[in-house]
Short mmCIF file of C-alpha atoms and ligand atoms in Angstrom, two decimals:
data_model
loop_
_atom_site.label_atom_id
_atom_site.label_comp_id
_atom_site.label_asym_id
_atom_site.label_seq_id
_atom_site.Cartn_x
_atom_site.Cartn_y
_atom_site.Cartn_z
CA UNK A 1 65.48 -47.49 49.34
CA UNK A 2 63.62 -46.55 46.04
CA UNK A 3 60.48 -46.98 47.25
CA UNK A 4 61.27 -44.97 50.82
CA UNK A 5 62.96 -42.30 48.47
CA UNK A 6 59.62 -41.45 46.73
CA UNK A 7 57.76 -41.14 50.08
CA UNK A 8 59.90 -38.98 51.31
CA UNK A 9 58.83 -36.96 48.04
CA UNK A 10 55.58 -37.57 48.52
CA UNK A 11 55.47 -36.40 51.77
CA UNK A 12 57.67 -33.30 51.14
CA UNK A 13 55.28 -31.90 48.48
CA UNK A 14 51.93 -32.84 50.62
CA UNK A 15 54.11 -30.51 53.13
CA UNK A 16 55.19 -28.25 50.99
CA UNK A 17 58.68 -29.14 52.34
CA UNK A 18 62.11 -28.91 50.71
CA UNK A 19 61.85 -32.15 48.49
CA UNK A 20 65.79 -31.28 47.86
CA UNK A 21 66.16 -30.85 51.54
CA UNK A 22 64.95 -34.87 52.01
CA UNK A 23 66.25 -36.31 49.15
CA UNK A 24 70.09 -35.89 50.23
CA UNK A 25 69.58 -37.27 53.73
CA UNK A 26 71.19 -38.46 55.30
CA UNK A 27 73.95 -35.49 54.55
CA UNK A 28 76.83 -34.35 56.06
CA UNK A 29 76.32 -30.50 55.40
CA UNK A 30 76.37 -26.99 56.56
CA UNK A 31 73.30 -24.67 56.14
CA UNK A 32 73.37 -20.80 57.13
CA UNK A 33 70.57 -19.75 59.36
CA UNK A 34 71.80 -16.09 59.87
CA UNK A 35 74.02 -13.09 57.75
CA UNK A 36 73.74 -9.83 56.32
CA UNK A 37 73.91 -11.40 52.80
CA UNK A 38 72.14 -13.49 50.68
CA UNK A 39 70.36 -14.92 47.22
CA UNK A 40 67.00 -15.85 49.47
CA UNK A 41 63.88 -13.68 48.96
CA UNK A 42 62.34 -15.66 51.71
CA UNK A 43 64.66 -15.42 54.26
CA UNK A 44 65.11 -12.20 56.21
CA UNK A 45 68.76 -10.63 56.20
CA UNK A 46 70.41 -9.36 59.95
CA UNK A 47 73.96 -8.72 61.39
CA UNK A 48 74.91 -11.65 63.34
CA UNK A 49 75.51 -15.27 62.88
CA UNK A 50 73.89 -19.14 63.37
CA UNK A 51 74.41 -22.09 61.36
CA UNK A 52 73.10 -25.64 61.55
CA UNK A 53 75.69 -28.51 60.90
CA UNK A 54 74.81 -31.94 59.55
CA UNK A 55 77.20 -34.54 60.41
CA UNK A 56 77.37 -37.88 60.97
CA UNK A 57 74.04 -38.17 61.78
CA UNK A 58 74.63 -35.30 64.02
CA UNK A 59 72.38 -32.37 64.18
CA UNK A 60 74.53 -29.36 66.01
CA UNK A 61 73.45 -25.44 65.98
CA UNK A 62 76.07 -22.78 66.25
CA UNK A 63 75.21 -19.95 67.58
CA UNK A 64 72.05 -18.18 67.27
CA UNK A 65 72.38 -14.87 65.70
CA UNK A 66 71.17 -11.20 66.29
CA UNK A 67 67.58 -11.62 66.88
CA UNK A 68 65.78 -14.12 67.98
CA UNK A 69 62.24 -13.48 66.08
CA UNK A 70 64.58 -13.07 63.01
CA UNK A 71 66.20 -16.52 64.26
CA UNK A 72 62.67 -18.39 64.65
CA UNK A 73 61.38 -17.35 61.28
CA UNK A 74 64.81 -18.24 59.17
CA UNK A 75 64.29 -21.49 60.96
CA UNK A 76 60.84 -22.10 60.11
CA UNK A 77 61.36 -20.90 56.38
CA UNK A 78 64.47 -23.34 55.83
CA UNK A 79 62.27 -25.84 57.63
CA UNK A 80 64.96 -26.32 60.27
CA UNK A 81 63.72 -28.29 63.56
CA UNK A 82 66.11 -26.87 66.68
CA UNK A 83 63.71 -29.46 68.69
CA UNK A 84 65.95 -32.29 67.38
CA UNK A 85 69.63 -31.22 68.49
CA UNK A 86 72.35 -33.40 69.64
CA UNK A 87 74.10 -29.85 70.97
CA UNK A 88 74.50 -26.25 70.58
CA UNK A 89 77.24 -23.75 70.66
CA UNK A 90 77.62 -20.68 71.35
CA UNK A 91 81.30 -19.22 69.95
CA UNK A 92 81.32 -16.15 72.12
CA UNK A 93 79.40 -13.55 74.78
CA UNK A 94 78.71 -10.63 71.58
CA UNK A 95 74.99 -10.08 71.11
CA UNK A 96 74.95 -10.81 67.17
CA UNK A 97 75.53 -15.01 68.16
CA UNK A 98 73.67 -15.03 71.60
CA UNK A 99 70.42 -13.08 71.09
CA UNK A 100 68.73 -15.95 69.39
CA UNK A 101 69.46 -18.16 72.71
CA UNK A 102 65.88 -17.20 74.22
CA UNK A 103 64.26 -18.99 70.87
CA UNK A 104 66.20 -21.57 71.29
CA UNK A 105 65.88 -22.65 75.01
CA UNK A 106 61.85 -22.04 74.18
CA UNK A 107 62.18 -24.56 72.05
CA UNK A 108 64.51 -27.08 73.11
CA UNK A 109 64.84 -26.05 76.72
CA UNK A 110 67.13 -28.57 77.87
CA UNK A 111 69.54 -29.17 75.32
CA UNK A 112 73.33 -29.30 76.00
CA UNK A 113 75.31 -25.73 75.31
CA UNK A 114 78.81 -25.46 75.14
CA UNK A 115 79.83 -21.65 75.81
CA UNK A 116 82.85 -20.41 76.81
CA UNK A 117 84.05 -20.39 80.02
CA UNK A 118 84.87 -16.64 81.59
CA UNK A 119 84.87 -15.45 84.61
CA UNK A 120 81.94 -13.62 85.46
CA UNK A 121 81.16 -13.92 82.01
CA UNK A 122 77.41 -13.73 80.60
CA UNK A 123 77.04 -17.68 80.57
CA UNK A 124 77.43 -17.83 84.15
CA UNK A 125 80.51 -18.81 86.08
CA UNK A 126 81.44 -20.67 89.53
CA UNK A 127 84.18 -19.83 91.79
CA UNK A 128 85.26 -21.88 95.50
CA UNK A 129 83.98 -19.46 97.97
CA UNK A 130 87.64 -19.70 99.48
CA UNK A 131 89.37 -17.33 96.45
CA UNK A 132 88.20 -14.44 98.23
CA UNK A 133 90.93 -13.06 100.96
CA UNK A 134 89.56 -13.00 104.56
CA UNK A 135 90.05 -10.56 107.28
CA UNK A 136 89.08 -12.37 110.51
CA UNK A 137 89.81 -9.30 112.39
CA UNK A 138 86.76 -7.29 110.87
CA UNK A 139 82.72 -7.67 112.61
CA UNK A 140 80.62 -10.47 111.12
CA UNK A 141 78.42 -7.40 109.58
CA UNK A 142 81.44 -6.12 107.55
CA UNK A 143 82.20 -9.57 106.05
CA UNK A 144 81.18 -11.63 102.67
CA UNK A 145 78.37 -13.67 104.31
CA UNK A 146 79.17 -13.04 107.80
CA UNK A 147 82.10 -14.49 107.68
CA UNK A 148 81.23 -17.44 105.86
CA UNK A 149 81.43 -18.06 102.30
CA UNK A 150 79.73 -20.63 100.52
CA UNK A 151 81.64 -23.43 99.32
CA UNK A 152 81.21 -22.72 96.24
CA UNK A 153 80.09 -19.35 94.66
CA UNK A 154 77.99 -19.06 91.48
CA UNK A 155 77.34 -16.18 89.19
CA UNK A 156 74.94 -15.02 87.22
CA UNK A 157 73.38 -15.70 83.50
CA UNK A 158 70.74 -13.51 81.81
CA UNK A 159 69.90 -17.59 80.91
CA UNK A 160 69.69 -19.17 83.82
CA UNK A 161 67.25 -22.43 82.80
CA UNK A 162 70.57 -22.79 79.84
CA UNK A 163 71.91 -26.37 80.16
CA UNK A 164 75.51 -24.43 79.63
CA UNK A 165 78.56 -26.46 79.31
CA UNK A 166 81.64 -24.19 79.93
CA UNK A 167 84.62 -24.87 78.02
CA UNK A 168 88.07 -23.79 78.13
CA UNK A 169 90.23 -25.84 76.45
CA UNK A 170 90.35 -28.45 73.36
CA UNK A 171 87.37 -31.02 74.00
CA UNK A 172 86.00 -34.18 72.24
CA UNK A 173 82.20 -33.32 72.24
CA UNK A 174 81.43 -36.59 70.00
CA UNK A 175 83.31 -38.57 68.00
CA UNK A 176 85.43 -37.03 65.82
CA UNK A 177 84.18 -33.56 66.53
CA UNK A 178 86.04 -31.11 69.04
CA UNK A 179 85.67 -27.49 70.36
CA UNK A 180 88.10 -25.29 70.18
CA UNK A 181 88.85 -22.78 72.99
CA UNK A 182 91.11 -19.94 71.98
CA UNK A 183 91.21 -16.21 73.63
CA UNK A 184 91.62 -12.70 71.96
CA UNK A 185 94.40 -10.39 72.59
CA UNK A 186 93.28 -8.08 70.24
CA UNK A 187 92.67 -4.39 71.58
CA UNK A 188 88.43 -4.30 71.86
CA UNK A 189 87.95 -7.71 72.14
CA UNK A 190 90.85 -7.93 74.53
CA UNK A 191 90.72 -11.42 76.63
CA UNK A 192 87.50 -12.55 75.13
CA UNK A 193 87.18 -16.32 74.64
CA UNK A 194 86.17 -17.77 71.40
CA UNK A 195 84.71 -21.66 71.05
CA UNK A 196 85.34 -23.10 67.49
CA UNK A 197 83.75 -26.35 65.98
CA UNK A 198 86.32 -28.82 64.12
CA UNK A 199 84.67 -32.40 62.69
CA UNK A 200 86.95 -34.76 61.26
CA UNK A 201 86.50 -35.39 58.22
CA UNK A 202 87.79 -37.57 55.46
CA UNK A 203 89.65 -34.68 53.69
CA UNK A 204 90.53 -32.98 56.16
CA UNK A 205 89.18 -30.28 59.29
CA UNK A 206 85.81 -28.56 58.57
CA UNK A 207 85.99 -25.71 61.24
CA UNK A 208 83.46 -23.68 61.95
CA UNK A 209 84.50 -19.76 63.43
CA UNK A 210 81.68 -17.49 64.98
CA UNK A 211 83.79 -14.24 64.45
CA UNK A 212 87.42 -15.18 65.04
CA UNK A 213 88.21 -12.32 67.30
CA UNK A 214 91.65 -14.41 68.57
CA UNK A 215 92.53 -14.25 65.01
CA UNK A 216 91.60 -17.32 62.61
CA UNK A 217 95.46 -18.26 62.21
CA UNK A 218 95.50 -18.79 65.66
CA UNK A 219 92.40 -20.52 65.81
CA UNK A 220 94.24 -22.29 62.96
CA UNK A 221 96.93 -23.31 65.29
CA UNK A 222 94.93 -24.68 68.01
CA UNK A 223 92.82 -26.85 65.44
CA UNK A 224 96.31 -28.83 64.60
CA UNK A 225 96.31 -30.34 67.81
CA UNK A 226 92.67 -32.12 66.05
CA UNK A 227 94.54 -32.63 62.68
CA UNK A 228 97.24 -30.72 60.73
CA UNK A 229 94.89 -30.21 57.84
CA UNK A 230 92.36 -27.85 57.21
CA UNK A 231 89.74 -28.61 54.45
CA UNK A 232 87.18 -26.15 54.96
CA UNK A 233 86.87 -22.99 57.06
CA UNK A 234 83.20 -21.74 57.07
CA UNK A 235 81.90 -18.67 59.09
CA UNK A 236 83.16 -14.94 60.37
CA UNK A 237 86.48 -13.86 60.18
CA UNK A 238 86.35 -10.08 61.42
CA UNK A 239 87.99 -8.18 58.81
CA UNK A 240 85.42 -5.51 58.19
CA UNK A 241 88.01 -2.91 58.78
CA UNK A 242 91.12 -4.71 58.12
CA UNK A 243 93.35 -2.69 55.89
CA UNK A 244 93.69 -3.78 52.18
CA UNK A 245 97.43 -5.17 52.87
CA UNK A 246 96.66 -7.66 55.92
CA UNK A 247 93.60 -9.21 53.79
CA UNK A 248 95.89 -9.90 51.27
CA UNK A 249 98.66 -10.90 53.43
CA UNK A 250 96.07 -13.46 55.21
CA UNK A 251 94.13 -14.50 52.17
CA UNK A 252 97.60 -15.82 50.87
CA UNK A 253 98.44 -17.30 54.35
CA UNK A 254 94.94 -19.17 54.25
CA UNK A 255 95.92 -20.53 50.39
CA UNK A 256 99.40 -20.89 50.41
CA UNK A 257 100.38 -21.36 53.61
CA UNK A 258 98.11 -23.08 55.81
CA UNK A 259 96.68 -24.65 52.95
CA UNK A 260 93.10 -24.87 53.45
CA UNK A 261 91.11 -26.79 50.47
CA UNK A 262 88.28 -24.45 50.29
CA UNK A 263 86.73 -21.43 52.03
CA UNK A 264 83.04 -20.25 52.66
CA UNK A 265 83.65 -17.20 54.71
CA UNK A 266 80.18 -15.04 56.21
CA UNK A 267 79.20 -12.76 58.49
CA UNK A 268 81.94 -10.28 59.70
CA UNK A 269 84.57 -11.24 57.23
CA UNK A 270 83.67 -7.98 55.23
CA UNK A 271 83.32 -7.47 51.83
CA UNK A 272 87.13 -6.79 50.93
CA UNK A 273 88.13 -10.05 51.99
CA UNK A 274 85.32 -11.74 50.32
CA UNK A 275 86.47 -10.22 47.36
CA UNK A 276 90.13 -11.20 47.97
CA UNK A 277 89.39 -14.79 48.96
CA UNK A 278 87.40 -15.29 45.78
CA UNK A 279 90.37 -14.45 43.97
CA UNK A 280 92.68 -16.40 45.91
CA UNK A 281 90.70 -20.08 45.80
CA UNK A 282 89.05 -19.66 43.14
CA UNK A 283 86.60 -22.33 42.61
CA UNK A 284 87.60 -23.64 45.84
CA UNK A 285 85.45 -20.30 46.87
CA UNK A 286 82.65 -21.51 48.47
CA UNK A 287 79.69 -18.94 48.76
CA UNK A 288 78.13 -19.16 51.88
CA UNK A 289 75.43 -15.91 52.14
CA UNK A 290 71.65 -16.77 54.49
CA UNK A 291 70.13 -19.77 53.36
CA UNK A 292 73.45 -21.61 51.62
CA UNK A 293 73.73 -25.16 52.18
CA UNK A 294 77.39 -26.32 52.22
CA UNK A 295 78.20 -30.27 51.27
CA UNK A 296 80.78 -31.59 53.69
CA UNK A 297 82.79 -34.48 52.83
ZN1 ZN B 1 81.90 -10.97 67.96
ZN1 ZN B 2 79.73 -11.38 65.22
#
């Protein structure tokens, strides 16, 4: 183990690899590909969200930020392979977690995407060709296919080669990890469906939001149904314009009530409620700006 140890050194510094990066595997771990914030010089900053999770062996990618030459080169400067995936997902349809999508289907065309499943959404959608009503008394001409639908009736993705998996409701995607289907009612973002990522873990959910547009207490909710406990919340929780009182109504919810070990919020959380989760878990405050790597339990 020693001896493998040092070649792995070895071999990082020949490569001019992360020697830190080697040394820990194999990790269970978090690492943020994508956000507005950061300590990195190297890696470039951009609205939008992707980070890679390290779990049980697992490699998974969630979501793929706002740009996908901005997506490539994060990747390449945290020496991140997206060839080697067991699965992707993709939390929801907005532009700052999909745009990065083209990158990654050039490079690992046929892995396995779990999306959310809308109708007529952007990830494509399938319908029986019987849900349309019929009027038998009109001319073939003014019919749906002359008269006769196909059985079944697909619709269109601006990624059509994707290998999408549509999900809408609580699934088992590999041992011990689960996505989470939940859909917004909140005006804007009105009936848009949100996939979340909960692994089991020894202390407890990690769960991983994109931007929580249903809300993260009732994404919160939903996760129960994997385990009552919450360990670690990482990722967006839209409250850049959520007024002062709510952030510190939910920041105590998080702590006191829900009870969630530590938080390492990002992207679209906004900057008051970063500041008002710090204060709340204190040095269970994880930071979590571009290029963090998070150690899961
Ligand atoms: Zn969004
Ligand atoms: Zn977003």
């Amino acid at each position: 183990m020693r001896i493998r140890m040092s070649v792995c050194f070895a071999v990082a510094s020949i490569f001019g690899l992360s020697a830190a990066r080697l040394a820990a595997q194999p990790a269970n771990r978090v690492t943020i590909l994508y956000d507005a914030f950061g300590k990195s010089s190297s890696l470039k900053k951009d609205w939008g969200f992707s980070a890679f999770v390290e779990y049980n062996g697992k490699r998974i990618l969630f979501d793929t930020g706002n740009n996908a030459d901005i997506f490539a080169e994060n990747l390449k400067a945290l020496g991140i392979d997206i060839k080697k995936l067991d699965f992707a997902i993709i939390s929801h349809r907005h532009g700052d977690h999909t745009s990065g999508l083209s990158y990654l289907l050039s490079a690992n065309p046929t892995v396995k995407i779990y999306a959310p499943k809308e109708p007529f959404g952007v990830f494509g959608a399938a319908l029986p060709g019987t849900f349309l009503r019929k009027d038998e008394s009109l001319p073939g001409y003014m019919r749906y296919y002359d008269g006769h639908p196909p059985e079944k009736m697909t619709f269109g993705t601006p990624w059509p080669s994707a290998n999408f998996v549509w999900i809408d409701n609580l699934t088992e995607v590999a041992p011990g990890m689960f996505v989470i289907s939940t859909v917004s009612q909140t005006p804007g973002t009105l009936e848009l469906r949100e996939l979340s990522l909960a692994i089991k873990s020894p202390k407890g959910v990690i769960l991983g939001v994109g931007c929580s547009h249903p809300g993260i207490e009732k994404i919160l909710q939903a996760s129960i149904a994997v385990e009552k406990h919450v360990h670690l919340v990482f990722g967006g929780l839209h409250l850049v314009t959520t007024p002062d009182p709510e952030i510190s109504r939910l920041s105590a919810a998080l702590h006191d009530h829900w009870k969630i070990d530590r938080m390492a919020p990002g992207h679209c959380t906004g900057e008051p409620a970063f500041a008002a989760f710090q204060k709340a878990f204190g040095d269970q405050y994880v930071y979590a700006g571009l290029g963090s790597v998070i150690e899961l339990p």
